[in-house]
Short mmCIF file of C-alpha atoms in Angstrom, two decimals:
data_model
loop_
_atom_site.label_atom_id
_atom_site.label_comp_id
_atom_site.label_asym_id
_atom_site.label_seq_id
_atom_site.Cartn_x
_atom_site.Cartn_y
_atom_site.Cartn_z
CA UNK A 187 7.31 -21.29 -13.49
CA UNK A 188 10.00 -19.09 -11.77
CA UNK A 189 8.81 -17.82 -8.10
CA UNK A 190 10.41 -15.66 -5.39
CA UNK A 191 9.98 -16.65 -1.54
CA UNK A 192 6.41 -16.27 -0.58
CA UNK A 193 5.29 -15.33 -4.69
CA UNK A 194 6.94 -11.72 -3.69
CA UNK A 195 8.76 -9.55 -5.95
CA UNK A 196 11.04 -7.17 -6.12
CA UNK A 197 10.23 -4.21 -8.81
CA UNK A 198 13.78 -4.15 -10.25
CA UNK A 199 13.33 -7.80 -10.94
CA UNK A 200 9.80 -7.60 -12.42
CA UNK A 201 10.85 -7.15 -16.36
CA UNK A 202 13.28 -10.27 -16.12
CA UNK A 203 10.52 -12.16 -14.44
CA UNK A 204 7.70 -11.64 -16.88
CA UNK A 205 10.01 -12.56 -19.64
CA UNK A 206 10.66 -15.96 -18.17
CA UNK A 207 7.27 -17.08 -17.23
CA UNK A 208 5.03 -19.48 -19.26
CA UNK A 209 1.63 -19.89 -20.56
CA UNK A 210 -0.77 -19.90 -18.46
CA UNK A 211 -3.45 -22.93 -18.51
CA UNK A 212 -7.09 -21.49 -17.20
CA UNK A 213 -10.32 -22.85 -17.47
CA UNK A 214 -11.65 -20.79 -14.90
CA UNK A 215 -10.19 -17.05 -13.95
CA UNK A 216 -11.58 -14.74 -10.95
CA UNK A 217 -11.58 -10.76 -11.79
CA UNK A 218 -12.32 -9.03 -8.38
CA UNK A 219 -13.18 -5.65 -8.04
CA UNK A 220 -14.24 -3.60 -4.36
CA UNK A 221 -16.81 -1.93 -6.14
CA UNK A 222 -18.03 -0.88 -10.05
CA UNK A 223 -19.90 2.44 -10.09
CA UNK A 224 -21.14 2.65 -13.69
CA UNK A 225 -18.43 4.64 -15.22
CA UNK A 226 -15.65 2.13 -13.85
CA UNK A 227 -17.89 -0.44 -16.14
CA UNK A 228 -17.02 1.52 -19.08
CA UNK A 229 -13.56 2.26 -18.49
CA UNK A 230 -12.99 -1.52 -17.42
CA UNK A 231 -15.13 -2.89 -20.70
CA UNK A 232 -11.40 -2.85 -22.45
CA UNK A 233 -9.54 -4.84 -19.90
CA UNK A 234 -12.22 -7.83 -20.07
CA UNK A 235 -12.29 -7.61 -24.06
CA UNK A 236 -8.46 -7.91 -23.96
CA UNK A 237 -8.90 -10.75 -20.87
CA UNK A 238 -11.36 -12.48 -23.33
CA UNK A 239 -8.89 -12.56 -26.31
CA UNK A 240 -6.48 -13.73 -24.26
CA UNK A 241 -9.21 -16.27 -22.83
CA UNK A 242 -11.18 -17.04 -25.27
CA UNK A 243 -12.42 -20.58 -24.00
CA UNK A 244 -12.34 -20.13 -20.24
CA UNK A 245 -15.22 -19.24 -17.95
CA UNK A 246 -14.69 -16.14 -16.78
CA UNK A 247 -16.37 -14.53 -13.50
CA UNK A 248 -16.62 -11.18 -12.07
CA UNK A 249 -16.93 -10.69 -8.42
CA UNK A 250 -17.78 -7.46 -6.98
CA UNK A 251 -17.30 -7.04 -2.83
CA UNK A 252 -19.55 -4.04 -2.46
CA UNK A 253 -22.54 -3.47 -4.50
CA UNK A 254 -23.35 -4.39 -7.81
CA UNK A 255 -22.20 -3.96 -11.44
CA UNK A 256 -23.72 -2.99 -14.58
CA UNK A 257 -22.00 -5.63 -16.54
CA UNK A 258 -25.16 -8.09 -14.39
CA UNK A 259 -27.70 -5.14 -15.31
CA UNK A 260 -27.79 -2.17 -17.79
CA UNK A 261 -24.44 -3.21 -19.70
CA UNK A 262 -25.05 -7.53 -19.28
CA UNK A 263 -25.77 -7.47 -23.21
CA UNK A 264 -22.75 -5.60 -24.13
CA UNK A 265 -20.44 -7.39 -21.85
CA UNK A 266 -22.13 -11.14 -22.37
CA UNK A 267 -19.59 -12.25 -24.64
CA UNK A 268 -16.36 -11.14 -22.36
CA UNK A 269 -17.88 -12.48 -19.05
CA UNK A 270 -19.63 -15.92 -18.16
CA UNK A 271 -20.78 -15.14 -14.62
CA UNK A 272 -21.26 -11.77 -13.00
CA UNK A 273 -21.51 -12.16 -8.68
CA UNK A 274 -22.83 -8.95 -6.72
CA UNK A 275 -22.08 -7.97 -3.36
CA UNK A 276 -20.03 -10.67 -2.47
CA UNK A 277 -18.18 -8.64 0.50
CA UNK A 278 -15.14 -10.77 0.93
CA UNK A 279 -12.28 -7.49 0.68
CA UNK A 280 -14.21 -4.83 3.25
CA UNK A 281 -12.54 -5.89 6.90
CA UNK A 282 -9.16 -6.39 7.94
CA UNK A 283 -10.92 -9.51 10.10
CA UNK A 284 -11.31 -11.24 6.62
CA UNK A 285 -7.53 -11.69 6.59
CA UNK A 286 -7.71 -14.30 9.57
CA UNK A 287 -7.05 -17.67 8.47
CA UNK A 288 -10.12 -18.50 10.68
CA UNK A 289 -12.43 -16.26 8.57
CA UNK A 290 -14.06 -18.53 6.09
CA UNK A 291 -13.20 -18.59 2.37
CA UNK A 292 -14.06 -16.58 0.02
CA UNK A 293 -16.89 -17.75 -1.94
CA UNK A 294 -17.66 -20.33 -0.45
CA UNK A 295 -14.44 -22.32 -1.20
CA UNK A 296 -15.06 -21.95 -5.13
CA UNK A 297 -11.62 -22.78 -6.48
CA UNK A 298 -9.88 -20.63 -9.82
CA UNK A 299 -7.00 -21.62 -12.18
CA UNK A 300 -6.58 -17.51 -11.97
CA UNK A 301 -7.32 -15.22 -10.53
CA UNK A 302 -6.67 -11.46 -10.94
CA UNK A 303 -7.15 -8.90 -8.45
CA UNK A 304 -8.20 -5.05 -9.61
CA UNK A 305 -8.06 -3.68 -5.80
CA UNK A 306 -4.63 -2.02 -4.75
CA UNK A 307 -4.72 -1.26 -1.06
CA UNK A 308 -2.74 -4.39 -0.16
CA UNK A 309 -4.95 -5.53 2.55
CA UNK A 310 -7.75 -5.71 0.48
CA UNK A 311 -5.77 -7.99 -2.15
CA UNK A 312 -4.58 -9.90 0.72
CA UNK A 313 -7.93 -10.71 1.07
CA UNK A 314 -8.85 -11.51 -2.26
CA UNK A 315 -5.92 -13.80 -2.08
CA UNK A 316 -7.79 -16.11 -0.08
CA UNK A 317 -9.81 -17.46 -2.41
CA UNK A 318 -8.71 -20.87 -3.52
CA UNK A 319 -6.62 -20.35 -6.60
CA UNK A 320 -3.43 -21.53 -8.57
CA UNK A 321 -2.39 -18.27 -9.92
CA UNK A 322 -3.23 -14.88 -8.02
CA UNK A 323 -2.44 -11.51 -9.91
CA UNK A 324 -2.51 -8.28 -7.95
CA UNK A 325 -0.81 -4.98 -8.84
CA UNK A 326 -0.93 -3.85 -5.27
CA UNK A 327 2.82 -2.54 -3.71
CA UNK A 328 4.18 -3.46 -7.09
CA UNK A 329 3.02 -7.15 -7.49
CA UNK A 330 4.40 -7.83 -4.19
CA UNK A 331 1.78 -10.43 -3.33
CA UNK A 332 1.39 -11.50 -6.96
CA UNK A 333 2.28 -15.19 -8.95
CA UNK A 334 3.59 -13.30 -11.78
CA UNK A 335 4.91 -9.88 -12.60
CA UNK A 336 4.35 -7.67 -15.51
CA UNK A 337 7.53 -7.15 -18.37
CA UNK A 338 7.57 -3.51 -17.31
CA UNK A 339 8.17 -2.05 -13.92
CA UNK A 340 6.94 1.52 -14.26
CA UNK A 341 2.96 1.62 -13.50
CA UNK A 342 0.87 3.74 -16.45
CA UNK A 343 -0.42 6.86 -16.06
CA UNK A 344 -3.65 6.31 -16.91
CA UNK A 345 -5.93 3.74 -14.91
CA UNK A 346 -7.11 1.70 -17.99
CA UNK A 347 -3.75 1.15 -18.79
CA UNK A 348 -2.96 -0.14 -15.21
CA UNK A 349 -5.70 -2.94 -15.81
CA UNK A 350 -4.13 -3.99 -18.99
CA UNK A 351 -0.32 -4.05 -17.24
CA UNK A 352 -2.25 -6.84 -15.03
CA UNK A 353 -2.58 -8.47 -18.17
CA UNK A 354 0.94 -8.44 -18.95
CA UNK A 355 1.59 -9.88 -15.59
CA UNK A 356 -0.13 -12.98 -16.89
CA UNK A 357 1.81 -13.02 -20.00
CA UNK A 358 -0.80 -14.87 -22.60
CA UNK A 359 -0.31 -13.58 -26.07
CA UNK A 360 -3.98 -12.98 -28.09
CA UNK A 361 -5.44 -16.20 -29.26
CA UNK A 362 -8.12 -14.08 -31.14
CA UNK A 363 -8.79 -10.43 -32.34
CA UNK A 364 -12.51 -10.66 -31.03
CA UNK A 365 -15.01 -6.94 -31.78
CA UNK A 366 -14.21 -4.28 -29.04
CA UNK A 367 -17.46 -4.11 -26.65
CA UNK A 368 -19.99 -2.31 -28.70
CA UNK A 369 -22.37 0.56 -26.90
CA UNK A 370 -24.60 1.10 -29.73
CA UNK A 371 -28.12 0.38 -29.20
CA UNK A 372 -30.49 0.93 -32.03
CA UNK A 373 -33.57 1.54 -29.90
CA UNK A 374 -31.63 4.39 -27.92
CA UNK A 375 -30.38 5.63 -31.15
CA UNK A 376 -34.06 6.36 -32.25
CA UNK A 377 -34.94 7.76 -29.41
CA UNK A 378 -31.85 10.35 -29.03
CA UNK A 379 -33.08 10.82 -32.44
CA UNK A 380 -36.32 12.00 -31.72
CA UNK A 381 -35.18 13.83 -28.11
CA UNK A 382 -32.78 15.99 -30.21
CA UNK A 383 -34.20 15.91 -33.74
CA UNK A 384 -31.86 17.13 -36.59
CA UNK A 385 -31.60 20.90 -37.43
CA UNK A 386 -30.16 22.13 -34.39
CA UNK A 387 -26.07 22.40 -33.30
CA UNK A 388 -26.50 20.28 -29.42
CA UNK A 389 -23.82 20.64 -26.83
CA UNK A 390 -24.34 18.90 -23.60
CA UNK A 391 -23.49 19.76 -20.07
CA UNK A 392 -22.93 17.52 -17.22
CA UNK A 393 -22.75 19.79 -13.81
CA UNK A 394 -23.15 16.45 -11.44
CA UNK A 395 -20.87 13.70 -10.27
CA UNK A 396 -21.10 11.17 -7.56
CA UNK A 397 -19.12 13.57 -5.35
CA UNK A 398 -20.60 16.83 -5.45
CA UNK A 399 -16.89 18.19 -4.61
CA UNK A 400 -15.90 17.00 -7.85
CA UNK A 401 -18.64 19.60 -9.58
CA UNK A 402 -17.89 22.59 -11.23
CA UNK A 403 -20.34 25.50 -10.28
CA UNK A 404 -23.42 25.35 -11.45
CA UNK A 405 -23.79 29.19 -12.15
CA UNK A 406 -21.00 29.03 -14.56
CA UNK A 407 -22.75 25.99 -16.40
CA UNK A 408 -25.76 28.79 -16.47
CA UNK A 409 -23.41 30.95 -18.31
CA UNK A 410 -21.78 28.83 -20.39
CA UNK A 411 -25.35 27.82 -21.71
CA UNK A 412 -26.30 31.17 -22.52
CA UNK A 413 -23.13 32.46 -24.17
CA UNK A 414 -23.93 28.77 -26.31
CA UNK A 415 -27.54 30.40 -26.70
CA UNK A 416 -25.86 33.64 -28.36
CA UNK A 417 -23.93 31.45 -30.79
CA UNK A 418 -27.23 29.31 -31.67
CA UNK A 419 -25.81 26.50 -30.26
CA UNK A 420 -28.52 24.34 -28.18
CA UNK A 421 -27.44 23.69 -24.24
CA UNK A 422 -28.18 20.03 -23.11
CA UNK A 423 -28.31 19.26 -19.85
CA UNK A 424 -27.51 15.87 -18.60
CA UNK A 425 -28.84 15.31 -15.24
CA UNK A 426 -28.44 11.69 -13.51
CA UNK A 427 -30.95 10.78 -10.92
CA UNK A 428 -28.19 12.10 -8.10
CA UNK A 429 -29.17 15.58 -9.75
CA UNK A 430 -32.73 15.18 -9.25
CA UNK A 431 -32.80 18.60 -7.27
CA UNK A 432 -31.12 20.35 -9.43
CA UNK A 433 -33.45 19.53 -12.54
CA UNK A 434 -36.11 22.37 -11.56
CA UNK A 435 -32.95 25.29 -11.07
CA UNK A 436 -31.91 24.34 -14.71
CA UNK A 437 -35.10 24.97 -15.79
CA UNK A 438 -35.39 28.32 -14.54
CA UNK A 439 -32.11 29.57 -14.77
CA UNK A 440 -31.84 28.56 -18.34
CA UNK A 441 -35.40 28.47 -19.37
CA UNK A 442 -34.22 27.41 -23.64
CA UNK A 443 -32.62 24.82 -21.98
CA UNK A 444 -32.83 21.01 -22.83
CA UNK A 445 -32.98 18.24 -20.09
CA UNK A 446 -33.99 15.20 -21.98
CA UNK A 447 -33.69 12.52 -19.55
CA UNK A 448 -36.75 14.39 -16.98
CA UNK A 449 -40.59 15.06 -17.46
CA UNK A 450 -42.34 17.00 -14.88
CA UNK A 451 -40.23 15.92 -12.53
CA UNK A 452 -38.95 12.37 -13.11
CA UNK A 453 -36.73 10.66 -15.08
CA UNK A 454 -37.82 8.82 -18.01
CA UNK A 455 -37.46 5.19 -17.36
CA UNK A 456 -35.60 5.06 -20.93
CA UNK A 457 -32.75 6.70 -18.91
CA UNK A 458 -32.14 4.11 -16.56
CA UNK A 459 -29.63 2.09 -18.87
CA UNK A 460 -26.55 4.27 -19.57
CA UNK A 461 -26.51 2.94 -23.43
CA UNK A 462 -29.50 5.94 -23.86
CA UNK A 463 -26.80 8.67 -22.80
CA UNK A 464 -24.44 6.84 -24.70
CA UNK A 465 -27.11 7.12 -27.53
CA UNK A 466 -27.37 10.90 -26.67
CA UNK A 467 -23.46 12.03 -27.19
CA UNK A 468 -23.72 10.27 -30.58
CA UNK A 469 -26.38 13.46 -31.25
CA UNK A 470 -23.91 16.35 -29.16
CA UNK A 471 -21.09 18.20 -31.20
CA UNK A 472 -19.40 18.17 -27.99
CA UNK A 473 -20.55 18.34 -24.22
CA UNK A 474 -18.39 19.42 -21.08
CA UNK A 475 -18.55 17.33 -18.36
CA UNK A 476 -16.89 17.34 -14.83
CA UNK A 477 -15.10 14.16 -13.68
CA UNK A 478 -18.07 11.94 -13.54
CA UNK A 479 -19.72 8.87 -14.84
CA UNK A 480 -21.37 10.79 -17.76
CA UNK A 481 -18.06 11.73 -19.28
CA UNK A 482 -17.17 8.31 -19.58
CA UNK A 483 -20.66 7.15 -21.40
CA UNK A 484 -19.81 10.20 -23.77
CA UNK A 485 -16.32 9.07 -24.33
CA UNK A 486 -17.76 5.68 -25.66
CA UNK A 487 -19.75 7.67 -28.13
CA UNK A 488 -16.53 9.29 -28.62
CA UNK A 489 -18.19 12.83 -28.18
CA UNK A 490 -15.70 15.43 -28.10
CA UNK A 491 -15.19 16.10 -24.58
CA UNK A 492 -13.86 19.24 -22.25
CA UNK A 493 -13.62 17.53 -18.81
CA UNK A 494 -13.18 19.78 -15.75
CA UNK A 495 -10.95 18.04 -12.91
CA UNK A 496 -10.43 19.41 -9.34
CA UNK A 497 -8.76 17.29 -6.59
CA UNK A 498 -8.75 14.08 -8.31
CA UNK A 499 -6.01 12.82 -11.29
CA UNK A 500 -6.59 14.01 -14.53
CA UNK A 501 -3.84 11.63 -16.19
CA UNK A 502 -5.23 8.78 -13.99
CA UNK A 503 -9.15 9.52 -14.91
CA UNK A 504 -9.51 10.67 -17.99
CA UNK A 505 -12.36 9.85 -20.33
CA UNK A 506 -11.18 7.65 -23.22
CA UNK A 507 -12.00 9.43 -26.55
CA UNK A 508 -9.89 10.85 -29.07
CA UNK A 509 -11.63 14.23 -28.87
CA UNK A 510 -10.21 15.78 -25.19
CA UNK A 511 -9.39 18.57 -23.61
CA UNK A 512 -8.84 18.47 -19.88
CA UNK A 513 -8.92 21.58 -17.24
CA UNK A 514 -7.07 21.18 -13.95
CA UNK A 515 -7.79 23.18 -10.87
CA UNK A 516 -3.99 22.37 -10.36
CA UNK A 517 -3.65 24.64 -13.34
CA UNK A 518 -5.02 27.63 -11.44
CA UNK A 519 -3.05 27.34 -7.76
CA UNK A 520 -5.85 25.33 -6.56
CA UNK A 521 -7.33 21.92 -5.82
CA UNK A 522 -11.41 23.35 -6.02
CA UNK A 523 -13.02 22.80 -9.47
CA UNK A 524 -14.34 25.80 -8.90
CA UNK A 525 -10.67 27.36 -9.66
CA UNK A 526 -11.32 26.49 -12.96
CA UNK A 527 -12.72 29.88 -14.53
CA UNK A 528 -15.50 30.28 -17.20
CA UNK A 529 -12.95 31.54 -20.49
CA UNK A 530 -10.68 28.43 -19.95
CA UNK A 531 -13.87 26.53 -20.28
CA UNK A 532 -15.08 28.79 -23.62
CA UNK A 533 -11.31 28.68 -25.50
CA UNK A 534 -10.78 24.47 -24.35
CA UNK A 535 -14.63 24.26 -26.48
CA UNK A 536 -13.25 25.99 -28.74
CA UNK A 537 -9.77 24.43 -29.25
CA UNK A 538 -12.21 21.37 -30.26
CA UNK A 539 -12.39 22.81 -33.58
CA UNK A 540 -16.31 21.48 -33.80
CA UNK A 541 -18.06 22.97 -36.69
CA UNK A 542 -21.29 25.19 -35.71
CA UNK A 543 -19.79 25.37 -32.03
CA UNK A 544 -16.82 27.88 -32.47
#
């Protein structure tokens, strides 16, 4: 295998060094990620399908430094056959201290063939580096700390595609075309069934995110229900546990409403794993969302989707369905979601061409 000084490269030199690397020989490969809020877990579910086909007899473990990760909880059955081992909260990327050659090693000394680094502030990766390993992949200030370096030098707009350039890095063909991850869940299915029975047009509405800057107001969700009302389209609002507060100012702001996830004030336990939302946007003619968690769980149902964005990247973030239509603030002067005025909202629904929405 070809190497620069130090495993550095140089970005102009990337394409002719991914050509001339070789196979790579793993029996055990690393992914690290800082963190994996649930929505990351569906927008990464691709990357570890294509690592798997790529993989498909190594053991391969996820470590998360901060938190935990649905692929060891709500999404373990859907990821079980891409991932072996699935470590929580393993904290080894969250100091700059943890760059001293002092600090102890990474989990606990465990040694990889490969591993592969999703973190790009290049301290962070420095960090992850430290874990015993033969071959390190890391995106961060263009592969500069990386083993091997992708065919292409120009990083992808949009943030699943930067996972699979890491990918590229490597440069393993497929061994096998193996099924994509599958979110169906038949139990889910019968209850979405039964939440929103048949007979009725359903569009759902997501007014929360994580970040509360990221939401779009929620008076202009209020009226974008009832103008749905006029049209005999049901509103359906889909309200996380972060939205808790908000579940009882639906309710009387839009009184023919429907919140199926609560019941007099908590959420039904069905609700916990994200598969039953996922369930849910199989039964929605479309939904609007903000940039959030929830668009991504429609997107896997491949609900057709109008996704609000204020300060954050549009390109970079968007859900992954065929069905989109994205609204900047950028678009409107600003940087505030709430830029983003009601009739862009109606006309992008629109544009979506649903029948019984339009």
């Amino acid at each position: 295998m070809i190497h620069l000084p130090l495993s550095m490269s140089l970005p102009v030199l990337s394409p002719l060094f991914g050509w001339l690397v070789g196979d790579v020989k793993a029996r055990t490969i690393l992914v690290h990620g800082r963190d994996q809020p649930v929505g990351d877990g569906f927008l990464q579910a691709g990357f570890f399908h294509a690592l798997r086909c790529r993989f498909p007899k190594s053991h391969i473990t996820f470590a998360v430094s901060k938190g935990g990760s649905p692929y060891d909880g709500s999404l373990r059955a859907v990821m079980a056959p891409f991932i072996d081992e699935v470590l929580s909260d393993q904290g080894f990327c969250m100091e700059p201290r943890q760059l001293s050659p002092l600090a102890s090693r990474p989990l606990g000394g465990r040694q990889f063939d490969l591993v592969i680094d999703l973190e790009k502030k290049f301290w962070r990766s420095l960090a992850v580096k430290r874990v015993r390993h033969r071959i390190f992949i890391s995106a961060s200030r263009h592969f500069l700390f990386s083993d091997r370096w992708p065919r292409q030098w120009k990083n992808p707009a949009h943030l699943s595609d930067q996972y699979m350039l890491l990918l590229d890095a490597i440069g393993m063909p497929k061994h096998l075309d193996l099924p994509a991850p599958d979110f169906h869940d038949s139990k889910c299915d019968d209850f979405a069934r039964r939440l929103l029975p048949d007979g009725k047009v359903y569009v759902g509405l997501a007014p929360g995110a994580g970040d509360r800057g990221k939401c779009w107001p929620l008076d202009r969700y209020y009226a974008l229900s009832r103008l749905l009302l006029s049209r005999n389209v049901q509103p359906v609002y889909l309200l996380g546990p972060q939205e808790k507060d908000w579940v009882q100012l639906v309710a009387d702001a839009v009184p023919d409403a429907l919140i199926p996830a609560w019941k007099d004030g908590r959420m039904l336990p069905e609700f916990t794993c994200p598969l039953q939302t996922v369930a849910l946007g199989h039964r929605l003619a479309a939904a609007v969302t903000n940039d959030c968690g929830i668009a991504h769980m429609l997107a896997a149902a491949q609900t057709p989707l109008v996704t609000l964005f204020g300060y954050t990247n549009a390109i970079k973030y968007a859900p992954l369905t065929p069905h989109l239509k994205t609204i900047t603030a950028q678009d409107y002067g600003s940087k505030s979601v709430s830029a983003i005025p009601l009739d862009a909202v109606v006309a992008a629904l629109d544009d979506l061409h649903v029948p019984g929405i339009s």
